[in-house]
Amino acid sequence: MKERLEALKQEALQELSGVQSQQELNDLRIKYLGKKGPLTEVLRGMGALSAEERPIIGQVANDVRAAIESVIEEKQAAYQQQETENRLRAEMIDVTLPGRPSEQGAVHPLSKVIQEIEDIFIGMGYTVAEGPEVEQDYYNFEALNLPKDHPARDMQDSFYITEEILMRTQTSPVQVRTMEKRKGEVPIKIICPGKVYRRDDDDATHSHMFTQIEGLVIDRNVRMSDLKGTLLQFVQEMYGKETRIRLRPSFFPFTEPSVEVDVSCAMCGGVGCRTCKQTGWLEILGAGMVHPRVLEMGGYDPKEYTGFAFGMGVERIAMLKYGIEDIRHFYTNDLRFLKQFLHL
C-alpha cells in the first residue's frame, strides 16, 4: 500500500505540472482528493492493515495529500494573481489623458440682483428680514389697511388655501410681523426679500410667481425727503451715478401719500427711445409714507413716529439692468439664457 501511495503521489504531481487552466486544476483536485478519488480509496482500505502498519501507512497517506494540496494551492494562488493583474490591466485609467471638462455653474441672475440690492441697503444700515410664504389674511391684508371688503384687494387676486390662509401677495406681511416683534421700539430699518404669488396671466411682463423686495423705515421725524434720498442712492448704486428718479402721485392702501418711482432710461439717458416709449423714464417701484392706520396696528403711535415703505419686483430691476425683454426667461432653465450671466 505504501508503494501504491507513492505512485499515486508521483502520478498526481506529474499531471499537476502540466495544468494549463484553472478549470483543469479544479478537475485534478476532484480527481485525486475527492470522495471518489484514489487517495480516498486507499484510506478506506486501511481497516485491513495490522495495528503496527496502520499508523505508518496513515502518515504516508497524509504526506501524499499534503504534497498534492500544496501544489494545488500554489497554482491556485498563481491563477488568482494572474486574474487580478488582468482585471487591473483591463480597468486601468490612463491619468495622462486630458480630463473631461465639466460645465461651470453661475449664480442665477435673479439671485445676483437680490444680492446686489441687499448689499446696497445693508450698506445704508438696513437689515434683512424674512417671513412665511404661506401667510394669514390678517398679516397680508388687514394689518396693512386692507379690510376684507376693501376694493383694492381686487388688484391682488390671490391664491387662497382657506378663507384665512393664502399664498402671500407681497412681502409686506414681514413688515407687520417685524413691527409686532419690536413692540414699539425704534428705529426699524429692514428690507424683506422673497417670493410672492398672484393670479396673473403669465406673459412677457407678468408671472403668477415673482420675487419682491420691500423696505420699511420707522423712527421719529422720518420724512418724504428721506424716502427720496434713499431711493436715489439705491438707483445710482444699481444703475450708475448719472441715474435720476422721478416721483409720481399714486395710491396704495398702506401708504399715504403714495408714489410711483421712475428712473431715467439707461438706454437713452432720458432723451427718449423705444425701451422707455419715448418718455425718457422707466417705472421700477412703488413707495410712500407709512399709513397712520398701519402704524397703529403695528403698535406705533402715528403722532410720535413716522416711516416710509417701498416695494420693488426683482425681475423688473433685473430686466432693466440687463436688457431682458421677457420675464419668463428667468424660470425656464434655458442654459442659452443662463450662460449669458456666467461671468457677470
Tab-separated table of N, CA and C in Angstrom, residues 1-2 4-6 8-9 12-13 32-33 38-44 46 49 53-73:
chain	number	residue	atom	x	y	z
A	1	MET	N	0.830	-1.212	0.000
A	1	MET	CA	0.000	0.000	0.000
A	1	MET	C	0.863	1.260	0.000
A	2	LYS	N	2.013	1.156	0.658
A	2	LYS	CA	2.909	2.292	0.696
A	2	LYS	C	3.390	2.639	-0.702
A	4	ARG	N	1.870	1.956	-3.456
A	4	ARG	CA	0.743	2.488	-4.225
A	4	ARG	C	0.547	3.978	-3.943
A	5	LEU	N	0.706	4.361	-2.677
A	5	LEU	CA	0.554	5.785	-2.322
A	5	LEU	C	1.648	6.633	-2.981
A	6	GLU	N	2.869	6.134	-2.977
A	6	GLU	CA	3.972	6.875	-3.594
A	6	GLU	C	3.746	7.016	-5.097
A	8	LEU	N	0.850	7.007	-6.559
A	8	LEU	CA	-0.254	7.944	-6.713
A	8	LEU	C	0.238	9.394	-6.605
A	9	LYS	N	1.169	9.614	-5.680
A	9	LYS	CA	1.730	10.955	-5.499
A	9	LYS	C	2.456	11.417	-6.754
A	12	ALA	N	0.012	12.178	-9.556
A	12	ALA	CA	-0.722	13.431	-9.360
A	12	ALA	C	0.168	14.639	-9.633
A	13	LEU	N	1.410	14.600	-9.106
A	13	LEU	CA	2.309	15.750	-9.286
A	13	LEU	C	2.666	15.936	-10.752
A	32	TYR	N	-8.140	13.590	-7.578
A	32	TYR	CA	-7.230	12.946	-6.629
A	32	TYR	C	-7.664	13.102	-5.173
A	33	LEU	N	-8.339	14.201	-4.847
A	33	LEU	CA	-8.677	14.450	-3.444
A	33	LEU	C	-10.169	14.332	-3.160
A	38	PRO	N	-8.676	8.196	-5.865
A	38	PRO	CA	-7.841	7.039	-5.475
A	38	PRO	C	-7.281	7.157	-4.076
A	39	LEU	N	-6.984	8.362	-3.621
A	39	LEU	CA	-6.431	8.516	-2.267
A	39	LEU	C	-7.465	8.117	-1.225
A	40	THR	N	-8.707	8.505	-1.450
A	40	THR	CA	-9.784	8.133	-0.524
A	40	THR	C	-9.969	6.624	-0.509
A	41	GLU	N	-9.844	5.981	-1.658
A	41	GLU	CA	-9.994	4.529	-1.735
A	41	GLU	C	-8.907	3.831	-0.929
A	42	VAL	N	-7.692	4.363	-1.019
A	42	VAL	CA	-6.591	3.762	-0.267
A	42	VAL	C	-6.850	3.862	1.229
A	43	LEU	N	-7.310	5.044	1.638
A	43	LEU	CA	-7.561	5.247	3.065
A	43	LEU	C	-8.683	4.341	3.576
A	44	ARG	N	-9.646	4.044	2.736
A	44	ARG	CA	-10.730	3.154	3.136
A	44	ARG	C	-10.230	1.720	3.376
A	46	MET	N	-7.479	0.905	4.817
A	46	MET	CA	-6.559	0.821	5.951
A	46	MET	C	-7.118	-0.045	7.078
A	49	LEU	N	-5.372	-3.398	7.545
A	49	LEU	CA	-3.967	-3.426	7.964
A	49	LEU	C	-3.863	-3.798	9.428
A	53	GLU	N	1.024	-1.546	11.147
A	53	GLU	CA	1.134	-0.910	9.825
A	53	GLU	C	0.236	0.335	9.688
A	54	ARG	N	-0.871	0.343	10.423
A	54	ARG	CA	-1.854	1.394	10.235
A	54	ARG	C	-1.276	2.806	10.441
A	55	PRO	N	-0.556	3.107	11.514
A	55	PRO	CA	-0.025	4.477	11.672
A	55	PRO	C	1.029	4.829	10.630
A	56	ILE	N	1.773	3.857	10.211
A	56	ILE	CA	2.811	4.133	9.208
A	56	ILE	C	2.156	4.531	7.883
A	57	ILE	N	1.202	3.699	7.437
A	57	ILE	CA	0.524	3.990	6.173
A	57	ILE	C	-0.281	5.291	6.277
A	58	GLY	N	-0.891	5.520	7.468
A	58	GLY	CA	-1.661	6.761	7.676
A	58	GLY	C	-0.787	7.994	7.510
A	59	GLN	N	0.449	7.917	8.038
A	59	GLN	CA	1.368	9.048	7.916
A	59	GLN	C	1.762	9.273	6.465
A	60	VAL	N	2.005	8.162	5.737
A	60	VAL	CA	2.365	8.286	4.319
A	60	VAL	C	1.210	8.921	3.538
A	61	ALA	N	-0.020	8.441	3.838
A	61	ALA	CA	-1.194	8.976	3.129
A	61	ALA	C	-1.356	10.479	3.386
A	62	ASN	N	-1.113	10.891	4.632
A	62	ASN	CA	-1.219	12.321	4.961
A	62	ASN	C	-0.155	13.129	4.225
A	63	ASP	N	1.051	12.542	4.123
A	63	ASP	CA	2.122	13.250	3.409
A	63	ASP	C	1.773	13.411	1.929
A	64	VAL	N	1.189	12.335	1.350
A	64	VAL	CA	0.804	12.395	-0.066
A	64	VAL	C	-0.266	13.470	-0.272
A	65	ARG	N	-1.310	13.490	0.608
A	65	ARG	CA	-2.374	14.509	0.491
A	65	ARG	C	-1.791	15.921	0.622
A	66	ALA	N	-0.872	16.085	1.603
A	66	ALA	CA	-0.291	17.403	1.843
A	66	ALA	C	0.508	17.875	0.635
A	67	ALA	N	1.247	16.918	0.010
A	67	ALA	CA	2.058	17.300	-1.152
A	67	ALA	C	1.174	17.728	-2.319
A	68	ILE	N	0.115	16.958	-2.549
A	68	ILE	CA	-0.802	17.285	-3.659
A	68	ILE	C	-1.514	18.625	-3.384
A	69	GLU	N	-2.006	18.820	-2.130
A	69	GLU	CA	-2.705	20.057	-1.781
A	69	GLU	C	-1.780	21.260	-1.897
A	70	SER	N	-0.513	21.074	-1.524
A	70	SER	CA	0.444	22.174	-1.585
A	70	SER	C	0.626	22.672	-3.016
A	71	VAL	N	0.746	21.712	-3.963
A	71	VAL	CA	0.917	22.102	-5.364
A	71	VAL	C	-0.349	22.771	-5.895
A	72	ILE	N	-1.509	22.220	-5.521
A	72	ILE	CA	-2.781	22.795	-5.985
A	72	ILE	C	-2.954	24.236	-5.466
A	73	GLU	N	-2.654	24.445	-4.162
A	73	GLU	CA	-2.797	25.787	-3.578
A	73	GLU	C	-1.836	26.779	-4.214
